XYZ file of C-alpha atoms in Angstrom:
499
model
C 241.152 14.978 -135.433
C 243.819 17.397 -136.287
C 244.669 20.070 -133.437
C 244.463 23.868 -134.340
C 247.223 25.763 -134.845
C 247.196 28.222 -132.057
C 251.057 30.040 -132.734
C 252.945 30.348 -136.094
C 255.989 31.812 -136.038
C 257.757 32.188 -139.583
C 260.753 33.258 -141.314
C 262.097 35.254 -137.663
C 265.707 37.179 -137.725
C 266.709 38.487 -135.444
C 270.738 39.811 -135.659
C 273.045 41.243 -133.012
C 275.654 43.648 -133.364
C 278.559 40.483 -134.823
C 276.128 38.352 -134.710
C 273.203 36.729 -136.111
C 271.011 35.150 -133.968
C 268.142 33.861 -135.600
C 267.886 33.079 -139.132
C 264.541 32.834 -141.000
C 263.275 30.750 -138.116
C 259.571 29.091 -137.890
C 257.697 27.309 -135.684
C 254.092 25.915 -135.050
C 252.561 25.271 -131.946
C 248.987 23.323 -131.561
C 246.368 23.860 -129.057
C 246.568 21.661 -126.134
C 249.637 20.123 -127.182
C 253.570 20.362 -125.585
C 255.928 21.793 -128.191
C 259.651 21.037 -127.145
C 261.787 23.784 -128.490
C 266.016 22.331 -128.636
C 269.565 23.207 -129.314
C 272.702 23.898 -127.608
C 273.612 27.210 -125.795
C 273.544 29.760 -128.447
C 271.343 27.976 -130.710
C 268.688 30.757 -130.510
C 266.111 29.006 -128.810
C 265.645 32.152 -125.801
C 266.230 34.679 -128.212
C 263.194 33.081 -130.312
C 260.631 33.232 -127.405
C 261.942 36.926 -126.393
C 261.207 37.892 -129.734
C 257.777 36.112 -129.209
C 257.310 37.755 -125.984
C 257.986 41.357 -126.884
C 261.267 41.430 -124.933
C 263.558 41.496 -128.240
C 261.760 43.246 -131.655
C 262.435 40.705 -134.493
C 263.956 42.407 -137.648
C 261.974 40.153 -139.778
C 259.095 37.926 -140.184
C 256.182 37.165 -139.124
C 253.926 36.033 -135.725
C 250.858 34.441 -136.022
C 248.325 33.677 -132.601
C 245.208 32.151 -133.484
C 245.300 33.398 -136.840
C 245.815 37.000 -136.461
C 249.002 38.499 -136.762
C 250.806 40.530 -133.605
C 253.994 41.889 -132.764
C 254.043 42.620 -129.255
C 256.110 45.321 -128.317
C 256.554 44.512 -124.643
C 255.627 41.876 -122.347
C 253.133 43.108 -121.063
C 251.482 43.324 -124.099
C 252.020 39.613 -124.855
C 250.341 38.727 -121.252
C 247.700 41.129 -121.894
C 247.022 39.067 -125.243
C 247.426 35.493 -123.699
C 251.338 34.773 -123.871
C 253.263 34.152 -121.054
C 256.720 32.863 -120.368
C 258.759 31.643 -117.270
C 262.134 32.260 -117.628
C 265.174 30.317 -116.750
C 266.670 33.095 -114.928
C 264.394 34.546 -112.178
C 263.481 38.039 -112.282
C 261.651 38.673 -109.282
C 261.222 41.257 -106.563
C 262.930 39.648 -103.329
C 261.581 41.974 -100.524
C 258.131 41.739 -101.537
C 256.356 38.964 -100.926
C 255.114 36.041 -102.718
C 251.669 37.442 -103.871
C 252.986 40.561 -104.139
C 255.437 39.204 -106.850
C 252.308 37.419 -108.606
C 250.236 40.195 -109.026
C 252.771 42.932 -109.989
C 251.550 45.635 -112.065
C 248.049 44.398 -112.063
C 247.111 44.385 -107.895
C 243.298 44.311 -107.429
C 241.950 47.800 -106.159
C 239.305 48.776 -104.011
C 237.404 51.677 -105.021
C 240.579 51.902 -108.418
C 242.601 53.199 -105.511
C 244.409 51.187 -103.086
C 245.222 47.635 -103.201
C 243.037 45.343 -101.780
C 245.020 42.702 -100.000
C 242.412 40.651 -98.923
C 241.279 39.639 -102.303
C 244.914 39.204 -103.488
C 245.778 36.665 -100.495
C 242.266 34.790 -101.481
C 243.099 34.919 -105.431
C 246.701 33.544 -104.616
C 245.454 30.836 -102.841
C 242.846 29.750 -105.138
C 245.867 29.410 -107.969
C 248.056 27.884 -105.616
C 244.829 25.458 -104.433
C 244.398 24.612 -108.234
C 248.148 23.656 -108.919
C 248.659 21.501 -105.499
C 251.585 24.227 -104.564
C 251.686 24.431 -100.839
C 253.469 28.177 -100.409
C 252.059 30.741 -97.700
C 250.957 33.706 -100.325
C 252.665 36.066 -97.710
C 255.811 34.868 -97.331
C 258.855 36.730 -98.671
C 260.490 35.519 -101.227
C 263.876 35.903 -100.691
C 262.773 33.562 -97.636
C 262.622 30.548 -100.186
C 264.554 27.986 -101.813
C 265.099 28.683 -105.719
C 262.759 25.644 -106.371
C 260.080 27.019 -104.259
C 260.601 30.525 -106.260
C 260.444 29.053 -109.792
C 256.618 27.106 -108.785
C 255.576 30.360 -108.077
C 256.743 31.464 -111.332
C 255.067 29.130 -113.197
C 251.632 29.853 -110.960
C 251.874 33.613 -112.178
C 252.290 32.869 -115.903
C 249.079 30.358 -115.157
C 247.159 33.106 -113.548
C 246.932 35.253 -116.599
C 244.440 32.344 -118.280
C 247.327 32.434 -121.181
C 247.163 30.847 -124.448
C 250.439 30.126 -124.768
C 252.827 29.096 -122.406
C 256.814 29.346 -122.717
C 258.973 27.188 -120.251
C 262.284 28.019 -120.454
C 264.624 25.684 -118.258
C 261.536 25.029 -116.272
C 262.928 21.980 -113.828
C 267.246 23.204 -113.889
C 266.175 24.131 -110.020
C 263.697 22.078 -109.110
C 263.933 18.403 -107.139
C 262.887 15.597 -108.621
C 259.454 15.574 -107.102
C 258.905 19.156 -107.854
C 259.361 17.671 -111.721
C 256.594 15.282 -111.229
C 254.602 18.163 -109.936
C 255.501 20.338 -112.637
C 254.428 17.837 -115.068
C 251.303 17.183 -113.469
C 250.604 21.017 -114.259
C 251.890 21.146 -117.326
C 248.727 18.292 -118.244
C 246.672 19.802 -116.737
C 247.112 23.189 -119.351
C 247.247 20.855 -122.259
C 244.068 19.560 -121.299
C 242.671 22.774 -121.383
C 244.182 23.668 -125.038
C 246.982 25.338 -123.897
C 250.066 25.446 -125.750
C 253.040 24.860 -124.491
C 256.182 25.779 -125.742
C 258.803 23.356 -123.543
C 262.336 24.766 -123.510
C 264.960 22.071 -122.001
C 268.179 20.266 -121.898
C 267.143 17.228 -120.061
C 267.294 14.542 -122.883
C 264.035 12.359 -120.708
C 262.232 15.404 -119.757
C 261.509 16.088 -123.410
C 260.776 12.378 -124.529
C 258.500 12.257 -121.644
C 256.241 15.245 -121.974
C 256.361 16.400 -125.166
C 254.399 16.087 -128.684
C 256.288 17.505 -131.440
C 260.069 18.567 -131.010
C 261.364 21.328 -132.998
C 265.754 21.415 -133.415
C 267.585 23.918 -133.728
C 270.974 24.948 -134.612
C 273.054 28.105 -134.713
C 270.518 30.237 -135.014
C 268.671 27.991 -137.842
C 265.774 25.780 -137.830
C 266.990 21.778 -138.140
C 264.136 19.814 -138.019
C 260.615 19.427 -136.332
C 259.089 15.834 -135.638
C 256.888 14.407 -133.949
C 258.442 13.446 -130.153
C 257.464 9.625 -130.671
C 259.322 9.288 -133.837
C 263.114 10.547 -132.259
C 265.049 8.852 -130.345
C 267.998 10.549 -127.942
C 270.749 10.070 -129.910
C 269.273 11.159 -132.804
C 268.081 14.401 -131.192
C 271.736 14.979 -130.090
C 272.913 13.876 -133.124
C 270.365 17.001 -134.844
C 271.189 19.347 -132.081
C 275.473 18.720 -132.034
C 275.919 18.238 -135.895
C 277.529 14.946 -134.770
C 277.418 11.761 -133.037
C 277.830 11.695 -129.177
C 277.974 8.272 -128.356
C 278.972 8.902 -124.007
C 277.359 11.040 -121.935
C 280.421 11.475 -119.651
C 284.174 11.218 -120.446
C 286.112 8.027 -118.469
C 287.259 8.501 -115.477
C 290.802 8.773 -115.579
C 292.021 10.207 -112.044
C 293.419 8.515 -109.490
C 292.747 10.005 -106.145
C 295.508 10.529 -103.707
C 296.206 11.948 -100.046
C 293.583 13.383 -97.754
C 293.727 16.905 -98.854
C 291.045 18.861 -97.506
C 289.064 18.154 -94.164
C 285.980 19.771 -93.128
C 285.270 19.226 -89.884
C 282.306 19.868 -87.194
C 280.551 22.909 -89.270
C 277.678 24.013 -87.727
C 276.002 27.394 -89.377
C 275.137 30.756 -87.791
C 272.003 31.558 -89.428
C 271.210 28.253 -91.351
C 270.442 24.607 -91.112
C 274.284 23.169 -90.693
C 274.938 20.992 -87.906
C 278.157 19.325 -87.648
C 279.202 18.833 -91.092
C 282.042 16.542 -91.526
C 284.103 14.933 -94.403
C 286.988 14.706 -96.345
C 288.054 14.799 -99.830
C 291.659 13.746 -101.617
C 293.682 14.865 -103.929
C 292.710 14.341 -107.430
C 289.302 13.803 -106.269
C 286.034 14.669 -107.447
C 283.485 14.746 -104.631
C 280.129 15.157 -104.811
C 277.206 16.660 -102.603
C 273.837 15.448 -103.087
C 270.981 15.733 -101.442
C 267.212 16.864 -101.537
C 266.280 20.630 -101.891
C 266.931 22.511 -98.788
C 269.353 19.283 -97.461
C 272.284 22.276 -97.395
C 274.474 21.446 -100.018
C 274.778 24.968 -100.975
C 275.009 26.247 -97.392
C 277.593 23.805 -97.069
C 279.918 24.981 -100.045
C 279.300 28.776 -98.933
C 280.492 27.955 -95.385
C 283.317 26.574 -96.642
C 284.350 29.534 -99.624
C 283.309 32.272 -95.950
C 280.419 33.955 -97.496
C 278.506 32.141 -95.001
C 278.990 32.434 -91.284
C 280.073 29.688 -89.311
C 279.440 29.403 -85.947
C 281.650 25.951 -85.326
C 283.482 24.081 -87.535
C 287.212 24.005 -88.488
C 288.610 23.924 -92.468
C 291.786 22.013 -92.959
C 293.708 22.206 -96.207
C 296.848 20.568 -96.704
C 297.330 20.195 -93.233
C 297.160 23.768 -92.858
C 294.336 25.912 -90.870
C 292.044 27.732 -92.740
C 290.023 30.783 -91.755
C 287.911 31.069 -95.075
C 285.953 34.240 -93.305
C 285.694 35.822 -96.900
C 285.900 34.901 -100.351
C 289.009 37.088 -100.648
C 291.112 35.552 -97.705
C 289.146 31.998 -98.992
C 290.853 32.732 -102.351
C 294.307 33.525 -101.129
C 294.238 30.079 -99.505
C 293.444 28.677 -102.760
C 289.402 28.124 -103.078
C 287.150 28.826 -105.922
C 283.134 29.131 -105.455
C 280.992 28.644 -108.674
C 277.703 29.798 -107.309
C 274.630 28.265 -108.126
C 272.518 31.560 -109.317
C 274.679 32.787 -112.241
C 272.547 35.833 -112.675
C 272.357 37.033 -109.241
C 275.687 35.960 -107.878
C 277.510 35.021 -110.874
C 278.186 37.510 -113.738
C 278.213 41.144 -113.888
C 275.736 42.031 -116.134
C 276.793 45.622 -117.119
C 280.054 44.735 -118.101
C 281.962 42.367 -120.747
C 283.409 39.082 -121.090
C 286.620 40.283 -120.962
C 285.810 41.905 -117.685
C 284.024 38.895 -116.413
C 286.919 36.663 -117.016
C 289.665 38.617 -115.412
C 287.915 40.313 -112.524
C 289.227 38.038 -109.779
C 292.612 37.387 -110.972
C 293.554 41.086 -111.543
C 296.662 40.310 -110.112
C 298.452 37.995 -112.821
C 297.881 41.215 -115.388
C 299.449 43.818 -112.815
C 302.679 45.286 -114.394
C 305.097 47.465 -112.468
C 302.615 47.700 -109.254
C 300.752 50.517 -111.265
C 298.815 49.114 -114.514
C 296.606 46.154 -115.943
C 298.163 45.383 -118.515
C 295.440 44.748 -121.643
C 297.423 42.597 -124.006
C 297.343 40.091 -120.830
C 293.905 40.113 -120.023
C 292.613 39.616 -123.681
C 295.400 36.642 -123.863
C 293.433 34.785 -121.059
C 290.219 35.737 -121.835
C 290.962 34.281 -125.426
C 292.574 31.509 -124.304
C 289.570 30.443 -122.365
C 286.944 31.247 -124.959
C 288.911 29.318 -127.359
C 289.294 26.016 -124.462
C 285.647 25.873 -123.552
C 284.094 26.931 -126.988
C 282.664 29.910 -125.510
C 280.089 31.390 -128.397
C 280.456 35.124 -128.485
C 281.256 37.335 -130.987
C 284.041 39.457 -129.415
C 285.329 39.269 -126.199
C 283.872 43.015 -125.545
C 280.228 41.714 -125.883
C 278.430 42.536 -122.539
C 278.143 39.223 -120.539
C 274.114 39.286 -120.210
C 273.378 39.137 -123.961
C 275.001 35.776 -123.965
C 273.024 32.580 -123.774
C 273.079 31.344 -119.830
C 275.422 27.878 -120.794
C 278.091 30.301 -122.284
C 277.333 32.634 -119.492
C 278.342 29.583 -117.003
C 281.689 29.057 -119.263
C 282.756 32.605 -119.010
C 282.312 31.975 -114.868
C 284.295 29.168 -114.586
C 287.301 30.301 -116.470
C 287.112 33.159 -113.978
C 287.778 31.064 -111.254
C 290.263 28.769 -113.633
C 292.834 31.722 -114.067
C 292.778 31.948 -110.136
C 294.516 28.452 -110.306
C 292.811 27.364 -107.462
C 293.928 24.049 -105.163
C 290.264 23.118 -104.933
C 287.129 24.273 -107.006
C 283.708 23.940 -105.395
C 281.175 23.954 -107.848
C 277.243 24.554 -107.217
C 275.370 23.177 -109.976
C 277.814 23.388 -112.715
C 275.827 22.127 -115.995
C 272.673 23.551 -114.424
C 270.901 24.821 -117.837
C 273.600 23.577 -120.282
C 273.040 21.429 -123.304
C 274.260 17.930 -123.895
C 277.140 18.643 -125.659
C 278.348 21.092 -123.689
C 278.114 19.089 -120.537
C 280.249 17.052 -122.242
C 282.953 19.529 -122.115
C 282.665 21.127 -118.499
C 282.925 17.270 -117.407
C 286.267 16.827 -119.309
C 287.388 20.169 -117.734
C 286.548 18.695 -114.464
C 288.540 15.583 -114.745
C 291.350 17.304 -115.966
C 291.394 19.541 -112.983
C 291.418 16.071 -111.289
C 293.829 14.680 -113.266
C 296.020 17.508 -112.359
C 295.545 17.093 -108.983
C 293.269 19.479 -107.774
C 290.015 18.561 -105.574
C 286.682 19.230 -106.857
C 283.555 19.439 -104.712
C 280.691 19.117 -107.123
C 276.645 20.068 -106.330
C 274.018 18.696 -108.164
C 270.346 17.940 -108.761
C 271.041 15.260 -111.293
C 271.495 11.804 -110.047
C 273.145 10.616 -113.018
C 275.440 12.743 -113.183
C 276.788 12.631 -110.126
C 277.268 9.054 -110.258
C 278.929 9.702 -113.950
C 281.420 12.367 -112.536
C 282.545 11.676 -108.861
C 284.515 9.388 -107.129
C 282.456 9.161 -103.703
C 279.260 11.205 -102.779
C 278.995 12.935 -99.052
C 274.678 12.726 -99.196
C 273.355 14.911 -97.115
C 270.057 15.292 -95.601
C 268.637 18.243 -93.019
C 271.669 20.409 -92.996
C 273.795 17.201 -91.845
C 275.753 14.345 -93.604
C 273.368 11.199 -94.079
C 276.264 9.065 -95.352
C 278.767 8.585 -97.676
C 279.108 6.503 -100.688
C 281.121 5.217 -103.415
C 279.821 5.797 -107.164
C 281.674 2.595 -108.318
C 279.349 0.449 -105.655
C 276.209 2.673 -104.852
C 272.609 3.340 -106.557
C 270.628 5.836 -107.072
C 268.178 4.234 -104.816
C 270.780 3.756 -102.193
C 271.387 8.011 -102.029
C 268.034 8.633 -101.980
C 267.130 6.720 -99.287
C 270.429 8.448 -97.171
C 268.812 12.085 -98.462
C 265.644 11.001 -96.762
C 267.184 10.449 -93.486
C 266.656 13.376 -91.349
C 263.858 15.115 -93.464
């Protein structure tokens, strides 16, 4: 029996000042079915679901739900009519706490008047009871891990009893057994008739969950098939325009001298205990670990926006203080931060802006002006080396897609020319083919002897990218392996160690 059609989305356009976004794009979604919605960074797929969601107003055509036509002009609206969304980038209220941030703008009153609390702590546990997520309703949120943040992201948009459900970059923070969880969820709404709109660049997430997959390209619909009937490289091949036949470039570099030594660092206010390791010239390192193992603690230590309370830094032979990012940049460190939106880009001002902020110096003429004709010369140059889509340089960083965001960030911390690059989740919420190209740009940085320290969730592509992988496990180092003679079994069972 055929499903209903619960969402039909046709002919949208939607067009930016230089550029258009969306053109005459449709889309169907079924009850109780998973819907995955793909394309690279820049392909339109957010700026679809915004316009769905009452965040952007389309310029033309049309949106169906369950038959009757709606145009939302806010999102509140859509979750007042059954739409919700959970968005890649967290939005949340940090201070508050976690039931707080669930029930915003809709607390339950006693009396209309003041908020009951009682009944919102019992409400947010009976959610959190029916999804299997184990998170004390009261505790603030800025308390948590991102992973922990983005389940109770996806509880709220379940709490509102929606009809349709957008996930957009659902698992880019989550571990892997927060995926399975997530999953387990997400079949649990389908069940129910929910329908799912699935937004992702994780090639096996999408073959695994979903029903029909809708490609897209540029801002125009490709293709939309049912999930059984594609396989990966022929989704790539739909999404890119063309065949991509590795997933990561060869490894090229040859590693060199000890370079960098990190020795005995123990943190101030955080998990670290007597982190040790080393990493080479021409090296690309890698961190893994489980959520909360402090791989990120560990690269902020390092870069000084993180106090130490041991622990010594070693480049070159030479001491290191590191006890902010600007004395940690003068010796020659770069910090791509794993939250893009909160500690990454400034949203209020351009690419251009974005790009130069931290190496103001190379465009100072004469001790007494930036010079302009510099600054757009490397902005350009970098837009042009990492195929950054925007239409001008001058276009405000936070109306670009998050991938291209990500690009603008690291050629920030490129034109700093730094002697070693630590990188927190680097390709978190970028599509295939772009991955592709922030690799290569890693392994030249290699290749030109520079060391790379390299976060991430994704097991393959750690093994894919690095030389040797530091695993660590409790806010300590569980062991060290090589990629050329390791598993993935093998560095899960070392990020297991101390938990």
């Amino acid at each position: 029996m055929p499903k209903d059609v619960l969402l039909r989305m046709v002919d949208i356009t939607k067009t930016f000042p230089g550029v258009k976004a969306l053109d005459h794009v449709s889309l169907e979604v079924k009850a109780g079915t998973v819907h995955a919605l793909m394309g690279e960074n820049g392909a339109g797929k957010s700026t679809l679901m915004k316009c769905l969601f009452g965040i952007y107003n389309k310029d033309e055509g049309h949106i169906y739900l369950e038959g009757k036509e709606v145009n939302f002009k806010s999102s509140k609206e859509a979750l007042d009519n059954g739409v919700a969304m959970v968005h890649q980038e967290l939005n949340q209220a940090l201070k508050r706490s976690v039931m707080d941030n669930i029930w915003l703008g809709r607390y339950p009153k006693t009396l209309g008047v003041a908020v009951n609390e009682k009944k919102m702590y019992k409400d947010t546990k009976a959610v959190f009871d029916e999804l299997g997520i184990d998170v004390d309703p009261k505790r603030i949120m800025s308390t948590m891990p991102v992973s922990q943040r983005q389940m109770v992201e996806i509880a709220k948009a379940v709490s509102y009893n929606s009809k349709v459900i957008v996930f957009d970059e659902p698992t880019s923070s989550l571990t892997e057994e927060e995926v399975e969880h997530l999953f387990q969820i997400i079949n649990m709404l389908r069940d129910r008739g929910v329908g799912i709109i699935y937004i992702s660049h994780k090639m096996a997430e999408i073959k695994r969950i979903s029903d029909e997959i809708t490609v897209m390209r540029d801002g125009t619909w490709v293709a939309t098939r049912p999930a059984a009937e594609l396989e990966m490289a022929e989704i790539i091949k739909l999404m890119v325009g063309r065949e991509l036949t590795n997933q990561f470039p060869p490894k090229t570099n040859k590693p060199g001298d000890v370079y960098l030594k990190v020795e005995g660092i123990t943190g101030m206010y955080n998990q670290l205990k007597d982190v040790s390791f080393v990493a080479r010239r021409g090296e690309i390192l890698g961190l893994a670990g489980l959520d909360s193992s402090g791989r990120t603690e560990t690269l902020e230590s390092i870069f000084g926006v993180r106090t130490r309370k041991e622990g010594t830094i070693t480049l070159d032979g030479k001491l290191c203080k590191n006890r902010n990012a600007g004395e940690s940049i003068k010796n020659g460190f770069a910090l791509l931060t794993e939250e893009r939106r909160a500690t990454g880009i400034f949203g209020v001002l351009n690419i251009r802006d974005n790009t130069v902020i931290s190496s103001l110096k190379r465009h100072k003429r004469l001790g007494l002006y930036l010079s302009s004709k510099s600054q757009k010369k490397d902005t350009q140059y970098y837009i042009d080396a990492l195929r950054t889509k925007t239409p001008t340089q001058e276009t405000k960083i936070r109306s670009l897609s998050g991938g291209n965001q990500q690009k603008v960030i690291i050629a920030r911390w490129l034109l700093t020319e730094p002697e070693v690059l630590l990188l927190d989740e680097p390709t978190r919420g970028i599509d295939v083919g772009a991955k592709y190209e922030i690799y290569q740009l890693i392994l030249d940085l290699a290749l030109s002897g520079k060391t790379v320290i390299m976060v991430s969730s994704e097991m393959p592509e750690l093994l894919g990218v690095c030389d040797r992988i530091v695993v660590m496990s409790g806010g300590r180092v569980a062991g060290e392996v090589d990629t050329a003679h390791t598993s993935q079994e093998e560095i899960m069972t070392l990020a297991a160690k101390y938990v």
